[in-house]
Coordinates of C-alpha atoms in Angstrom, one line a residue:
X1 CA 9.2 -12.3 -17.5
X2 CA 8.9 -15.5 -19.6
X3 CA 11.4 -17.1 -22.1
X4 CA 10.4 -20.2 -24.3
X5 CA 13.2 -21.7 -26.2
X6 CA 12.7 -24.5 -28.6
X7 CA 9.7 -26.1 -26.6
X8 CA 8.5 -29.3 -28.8
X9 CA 5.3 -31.3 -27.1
X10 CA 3.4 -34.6 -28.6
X11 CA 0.6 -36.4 -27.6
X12 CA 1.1 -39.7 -28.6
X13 CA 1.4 -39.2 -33.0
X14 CA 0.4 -35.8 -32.7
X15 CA 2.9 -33.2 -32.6
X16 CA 0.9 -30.0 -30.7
X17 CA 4.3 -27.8 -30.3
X18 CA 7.1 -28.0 -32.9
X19 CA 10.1 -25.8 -31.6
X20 CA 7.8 -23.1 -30.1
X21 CA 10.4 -19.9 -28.8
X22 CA 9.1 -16.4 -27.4
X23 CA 10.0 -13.9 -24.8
X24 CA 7.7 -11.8 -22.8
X25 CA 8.8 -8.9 -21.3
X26 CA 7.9 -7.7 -17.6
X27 CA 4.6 -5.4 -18.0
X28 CA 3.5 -6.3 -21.7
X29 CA 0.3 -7.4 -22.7
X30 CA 0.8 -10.0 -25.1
X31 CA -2.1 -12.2 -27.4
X32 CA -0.8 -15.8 -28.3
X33 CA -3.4 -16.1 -30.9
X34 CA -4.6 -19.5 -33.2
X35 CA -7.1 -21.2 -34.8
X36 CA -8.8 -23.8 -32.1
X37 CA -5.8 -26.7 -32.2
X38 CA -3.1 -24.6 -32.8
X39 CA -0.9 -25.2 -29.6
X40 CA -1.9 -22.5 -27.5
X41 CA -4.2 -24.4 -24.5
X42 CA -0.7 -26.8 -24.8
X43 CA 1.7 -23.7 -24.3
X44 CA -0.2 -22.2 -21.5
X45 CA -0.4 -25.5 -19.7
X46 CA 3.3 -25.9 -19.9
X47 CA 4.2 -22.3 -18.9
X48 CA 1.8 -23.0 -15.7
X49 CA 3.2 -26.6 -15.1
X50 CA 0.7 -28.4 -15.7
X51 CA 2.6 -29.9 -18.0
X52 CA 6.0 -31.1 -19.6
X53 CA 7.2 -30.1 -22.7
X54 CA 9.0 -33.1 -24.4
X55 CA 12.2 -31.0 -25.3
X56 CA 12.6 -27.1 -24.6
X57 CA 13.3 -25.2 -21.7
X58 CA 10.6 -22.7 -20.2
X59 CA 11.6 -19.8 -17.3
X60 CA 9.4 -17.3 -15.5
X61 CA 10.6 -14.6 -13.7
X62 CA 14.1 -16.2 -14.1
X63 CA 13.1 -19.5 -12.7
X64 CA 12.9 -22.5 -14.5
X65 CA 9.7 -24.4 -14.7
X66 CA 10.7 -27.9 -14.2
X67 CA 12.8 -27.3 -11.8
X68 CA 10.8 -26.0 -9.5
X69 CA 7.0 -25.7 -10.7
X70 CA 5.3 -25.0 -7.5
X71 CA 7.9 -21.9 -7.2
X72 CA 6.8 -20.7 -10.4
X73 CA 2.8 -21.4 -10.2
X74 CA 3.0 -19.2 -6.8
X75 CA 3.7 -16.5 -9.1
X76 CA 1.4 -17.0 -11.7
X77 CA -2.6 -15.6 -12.0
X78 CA -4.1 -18.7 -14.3
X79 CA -7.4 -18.5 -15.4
X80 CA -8.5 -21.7 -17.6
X81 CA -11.3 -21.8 -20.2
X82 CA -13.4 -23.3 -17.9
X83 CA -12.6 -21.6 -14.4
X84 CA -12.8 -24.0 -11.5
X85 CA -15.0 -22.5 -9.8
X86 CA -17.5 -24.3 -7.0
X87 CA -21.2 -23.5 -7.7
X88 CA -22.5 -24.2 -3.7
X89 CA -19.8 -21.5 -2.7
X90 CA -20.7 -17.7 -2.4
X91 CA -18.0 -15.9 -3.9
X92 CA -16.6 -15.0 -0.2
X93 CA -16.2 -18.4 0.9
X94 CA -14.6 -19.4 -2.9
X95 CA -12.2 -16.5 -2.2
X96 CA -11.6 -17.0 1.1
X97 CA -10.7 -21.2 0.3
X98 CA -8.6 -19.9 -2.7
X99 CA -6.8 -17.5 -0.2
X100 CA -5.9 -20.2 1.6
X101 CA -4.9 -23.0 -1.1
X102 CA -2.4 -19.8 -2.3
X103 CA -1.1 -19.7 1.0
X104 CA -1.8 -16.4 1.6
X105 CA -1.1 -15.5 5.6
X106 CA -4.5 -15.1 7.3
X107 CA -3.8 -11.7 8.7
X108 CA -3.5 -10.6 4.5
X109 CA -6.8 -12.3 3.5
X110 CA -9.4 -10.1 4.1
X111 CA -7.4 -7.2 2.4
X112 CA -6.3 -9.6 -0.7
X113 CA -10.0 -10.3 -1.3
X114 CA -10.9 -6.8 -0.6
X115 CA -8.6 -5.6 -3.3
X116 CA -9.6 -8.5 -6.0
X117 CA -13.6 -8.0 -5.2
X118 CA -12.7 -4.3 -6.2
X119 CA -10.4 -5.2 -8.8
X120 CA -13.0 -7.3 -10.5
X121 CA -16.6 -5.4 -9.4
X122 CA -17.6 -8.1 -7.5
X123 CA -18.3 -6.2 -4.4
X124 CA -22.0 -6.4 -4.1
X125 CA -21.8 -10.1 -5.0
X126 CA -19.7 -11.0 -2.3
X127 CA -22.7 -13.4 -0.7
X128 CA -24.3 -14.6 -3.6
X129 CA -23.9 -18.1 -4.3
X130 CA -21.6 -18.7 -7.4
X131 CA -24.0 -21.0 -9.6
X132 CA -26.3 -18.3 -8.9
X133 CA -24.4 -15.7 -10.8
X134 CA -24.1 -14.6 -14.6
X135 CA -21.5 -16.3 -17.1
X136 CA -19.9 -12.9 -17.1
X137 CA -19.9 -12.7 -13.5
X138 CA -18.3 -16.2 -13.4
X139 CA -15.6 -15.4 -15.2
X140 CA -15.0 -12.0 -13.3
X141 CA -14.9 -14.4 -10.1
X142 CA -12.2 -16.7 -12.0
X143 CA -10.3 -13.2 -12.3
X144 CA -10.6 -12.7 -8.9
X145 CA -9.0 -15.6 -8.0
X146 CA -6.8 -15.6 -10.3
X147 CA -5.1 -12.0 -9.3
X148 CA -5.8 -12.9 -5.3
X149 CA -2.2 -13.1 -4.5
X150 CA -1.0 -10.4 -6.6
X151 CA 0.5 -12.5 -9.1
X152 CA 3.6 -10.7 -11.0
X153 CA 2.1 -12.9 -14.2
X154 CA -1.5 -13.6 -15.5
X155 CA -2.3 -16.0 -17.6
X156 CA -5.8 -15.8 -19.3
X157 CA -6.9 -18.7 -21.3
X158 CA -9.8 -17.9 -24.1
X159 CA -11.4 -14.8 -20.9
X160 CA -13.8 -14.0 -23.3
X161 CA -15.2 -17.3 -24.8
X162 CA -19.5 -17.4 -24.4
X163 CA -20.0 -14.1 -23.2
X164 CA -22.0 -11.9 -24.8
X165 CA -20.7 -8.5 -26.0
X166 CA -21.8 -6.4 -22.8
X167 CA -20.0 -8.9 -20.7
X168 CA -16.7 -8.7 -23.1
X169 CA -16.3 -5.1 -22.7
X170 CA -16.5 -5.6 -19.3
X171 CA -14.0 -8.0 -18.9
X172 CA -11.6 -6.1 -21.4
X173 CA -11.7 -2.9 -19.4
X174 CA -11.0 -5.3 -16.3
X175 CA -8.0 -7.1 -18.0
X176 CA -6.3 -3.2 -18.7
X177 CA -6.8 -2.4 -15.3
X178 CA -5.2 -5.4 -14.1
X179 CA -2.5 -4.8 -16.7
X180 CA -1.4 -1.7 -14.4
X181 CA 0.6 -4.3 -12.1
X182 CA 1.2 -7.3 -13.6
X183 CA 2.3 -8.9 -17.0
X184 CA -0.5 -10.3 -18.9
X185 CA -0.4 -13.5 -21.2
X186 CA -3.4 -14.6 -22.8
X187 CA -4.4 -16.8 -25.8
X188 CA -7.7 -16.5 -27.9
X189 CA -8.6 -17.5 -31.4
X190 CA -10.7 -14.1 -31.2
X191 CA -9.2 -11.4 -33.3
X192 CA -11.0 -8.5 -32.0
X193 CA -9.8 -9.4 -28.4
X194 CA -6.0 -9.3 -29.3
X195 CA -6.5 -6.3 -31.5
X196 CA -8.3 -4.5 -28.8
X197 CA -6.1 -5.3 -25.6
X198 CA -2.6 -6.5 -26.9
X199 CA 0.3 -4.3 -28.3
X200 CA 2.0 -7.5 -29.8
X201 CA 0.8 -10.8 -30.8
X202 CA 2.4 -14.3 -31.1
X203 CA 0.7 -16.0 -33.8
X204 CA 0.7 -20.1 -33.7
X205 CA -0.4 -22.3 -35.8
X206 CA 0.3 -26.6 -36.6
X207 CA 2.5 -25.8 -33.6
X208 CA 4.8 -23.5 -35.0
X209 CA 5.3 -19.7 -33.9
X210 CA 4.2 -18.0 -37.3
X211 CA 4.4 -14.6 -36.6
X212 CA 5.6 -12.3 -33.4
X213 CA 5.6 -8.8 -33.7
X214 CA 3.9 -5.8 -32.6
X215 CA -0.1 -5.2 -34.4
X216 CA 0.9 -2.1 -36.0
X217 CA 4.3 -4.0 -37.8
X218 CA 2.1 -6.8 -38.7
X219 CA -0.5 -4.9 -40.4
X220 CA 2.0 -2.3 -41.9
X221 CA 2.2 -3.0 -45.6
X222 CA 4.9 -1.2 -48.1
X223 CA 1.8 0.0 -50.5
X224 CA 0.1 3.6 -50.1
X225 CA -3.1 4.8 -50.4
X226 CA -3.5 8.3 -52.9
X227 CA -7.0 10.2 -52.9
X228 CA -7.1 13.2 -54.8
X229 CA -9.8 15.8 -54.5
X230 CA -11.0 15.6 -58.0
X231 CA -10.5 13.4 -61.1
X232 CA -7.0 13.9 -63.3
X233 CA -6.0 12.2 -66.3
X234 CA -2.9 10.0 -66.6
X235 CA -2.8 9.2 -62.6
X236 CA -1.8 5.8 -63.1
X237 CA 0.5 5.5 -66.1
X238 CA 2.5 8.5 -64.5
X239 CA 2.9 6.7 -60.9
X240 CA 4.0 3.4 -62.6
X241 CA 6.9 5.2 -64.5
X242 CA 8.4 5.3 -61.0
X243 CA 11.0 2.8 -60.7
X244 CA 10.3 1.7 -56.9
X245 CA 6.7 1.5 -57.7
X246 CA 5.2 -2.0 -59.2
X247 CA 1.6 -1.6 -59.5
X248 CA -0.9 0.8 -59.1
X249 CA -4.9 -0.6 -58.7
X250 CA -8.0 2.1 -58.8
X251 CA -9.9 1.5 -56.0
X252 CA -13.8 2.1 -55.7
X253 CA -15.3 4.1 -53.0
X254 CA -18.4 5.2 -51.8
X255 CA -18.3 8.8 -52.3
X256 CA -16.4 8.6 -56.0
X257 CA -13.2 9.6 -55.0
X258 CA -10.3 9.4 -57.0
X259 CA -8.4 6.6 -55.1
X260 CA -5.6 4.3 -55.8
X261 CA -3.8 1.7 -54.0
X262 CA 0.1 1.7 -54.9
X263 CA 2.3 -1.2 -54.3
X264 CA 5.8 -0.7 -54.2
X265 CA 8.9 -3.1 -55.1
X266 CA 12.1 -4.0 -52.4
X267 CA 10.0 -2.6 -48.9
X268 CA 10.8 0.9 -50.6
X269 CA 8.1 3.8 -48.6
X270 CA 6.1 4.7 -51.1
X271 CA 4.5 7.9 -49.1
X272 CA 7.4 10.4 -50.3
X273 CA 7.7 9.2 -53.9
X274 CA 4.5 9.6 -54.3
X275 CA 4.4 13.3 -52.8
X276 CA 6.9 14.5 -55.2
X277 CA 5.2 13.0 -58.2
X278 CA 1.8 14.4 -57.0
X279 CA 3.0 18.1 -56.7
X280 CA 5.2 17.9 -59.5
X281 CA 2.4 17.6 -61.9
X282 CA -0.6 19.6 -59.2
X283 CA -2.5 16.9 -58.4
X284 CA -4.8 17.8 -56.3
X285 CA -3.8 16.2 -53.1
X286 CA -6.4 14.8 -50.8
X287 CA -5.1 12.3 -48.7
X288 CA -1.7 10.0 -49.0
X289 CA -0.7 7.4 -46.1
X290 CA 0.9 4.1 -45.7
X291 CA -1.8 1.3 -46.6
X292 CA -2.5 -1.2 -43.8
X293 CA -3.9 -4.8 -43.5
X294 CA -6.2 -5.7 -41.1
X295 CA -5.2 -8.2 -38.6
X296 CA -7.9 -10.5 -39.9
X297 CA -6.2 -10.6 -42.8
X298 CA -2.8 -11.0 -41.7
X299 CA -4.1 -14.7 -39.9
X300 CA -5.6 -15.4 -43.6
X301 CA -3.0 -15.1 -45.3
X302 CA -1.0 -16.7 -42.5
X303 CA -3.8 -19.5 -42.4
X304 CA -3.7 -20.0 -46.1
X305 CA -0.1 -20.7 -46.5
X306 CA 0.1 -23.0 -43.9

């Protein structure tokens, strides 16, 4: 659905993109996450065609987006930070002018906004004025006319950014429910939000694509985790005879667990190594898995060696 290859943007001295490539398959859900003045606002605006990218090429849906712009914004959902959205309007009329901006034929309207209104739970607000309406009801409104013409992609920019956390549930329900027809794009410096809607995540920062892989390979680590039911002796200098094993750390818990953390040397899995030591000398075996890093501290560490 999207391909990005070695897309490089400046404004003026300041480099915002730096040889930025990505693919998006058709029907993923995928984060483009950053720190504010990463690149991301940059990328989304030259996916949409908003604007140019100083060297690159960028297609959706197999068409190229400086060829023919309008061609690919008439299939593209775009919802900005700030939806543009027009306070004296009730959210028919807004819906109904949108309709007609997107070119929608007149005898489709009525069921388009019919199936957005529904889409979004806007239905009992279809007469109420927009500046009249909640922040979180704004932004369903800029959802609904974003996904008006059935767009095959959607492009969210920041959805969640000054709502409160009622109103973020809300809109992350609505964004898997939309994800049922239609590929979804969206960028946010909010960890929580990639980690709760996103499969993958494309992780920019100065510009540069840092990381893109699917959450559970980012936050996969080659260490283990051992609990044992009770306290042994020798625990650790046994596990760090093991040749593919490089440290092992004691690890404090609440309930006073025997716990260890186990880091491993060359990506070697640690899990059946450490099975085979464990029931060779009866350790009593309360837990062992793979040890995992939260995505918070995947963008630290990112962050910091950047």
């Amino acid at each position: 659905m999207i391909n990005v290859h070695d897309v490089t943007k400046s404004y003026g001295d300041v480099q915002a993109l730096r040889g930025v490539s990505f693919d998006v398959a058709a029907g993923e859900i995928v984060g483009l996450l950053g720190p504010n003045g990463a690149g991301k606002t940059t990328m989304i605006k030259i996916l949409t065609g908003y604007l140019q990218p100083d060297e690159g090429t960028v297609v959706v849906d197999e068409i190229d987006v400086l060829d023919k712009p309008i061609e690919v914004q008439s299939r593209i959902g775009y919802l900005p930070e700030n939806a543009p959205l027009y306070p004296e309007l009730s959210v028919q009329d807004y819906l109904r002018m949108i309709a007609d901006l997107r070119q929608v034929p007149p005898e489709d309207q009525t069921e388009r906004i019919s199936d957005a209104v529904v889409d979004t739970s806007l239905v009992e607000y279809l007469n109420r004025p927009i500046g009249k309406l909640s922040k979180g009801l704004r932004q369903r409104v800029g959802l609904a006319q974003a996904i008006l013409h059935r767009p095959k992609l959607l492009i969210l920019d920041e959805p969640t950014v000054g709502l409160d956390p009622t109103q973020i549930l809300e809109i992350r329900k609505l964004i898997k429910r939309l994800a049922q027809n239609s590929t979804i794009l969206f960028s946010s410096h909010i960890l929580p939000e990639v980690e709760a809607l996103c499969d993958r995540a494309i992780i920019i920062m100065n510009g540069r694509i840092r990381a893109d892989a699917r959450l559970a390979d980012l936050e996969a680590t080659d260490n283990a985790i051992l609990v044992l039911q009770k306290r042994v002796g020798g625990v650790e200098a046994t596990l760090k005879q093991v040749t593919a094993i490089d440290k092992v750390e004691t690890m404090r818990t609440s309930d006073g667990v025997p716990s260890y953390r186990i880091y491993g040397k060359h990506g070697a899995d640690l899990c059946p190594l450490v099975y085979d030591v464990a029931r060779q000398n009866d350790w009593p075996l309360r837990e062992l898995r793979r040890d995992a890093r939260t995505l918070e501290s995947v963008f630290n560490e990112m962050a910091t060696a950047a």
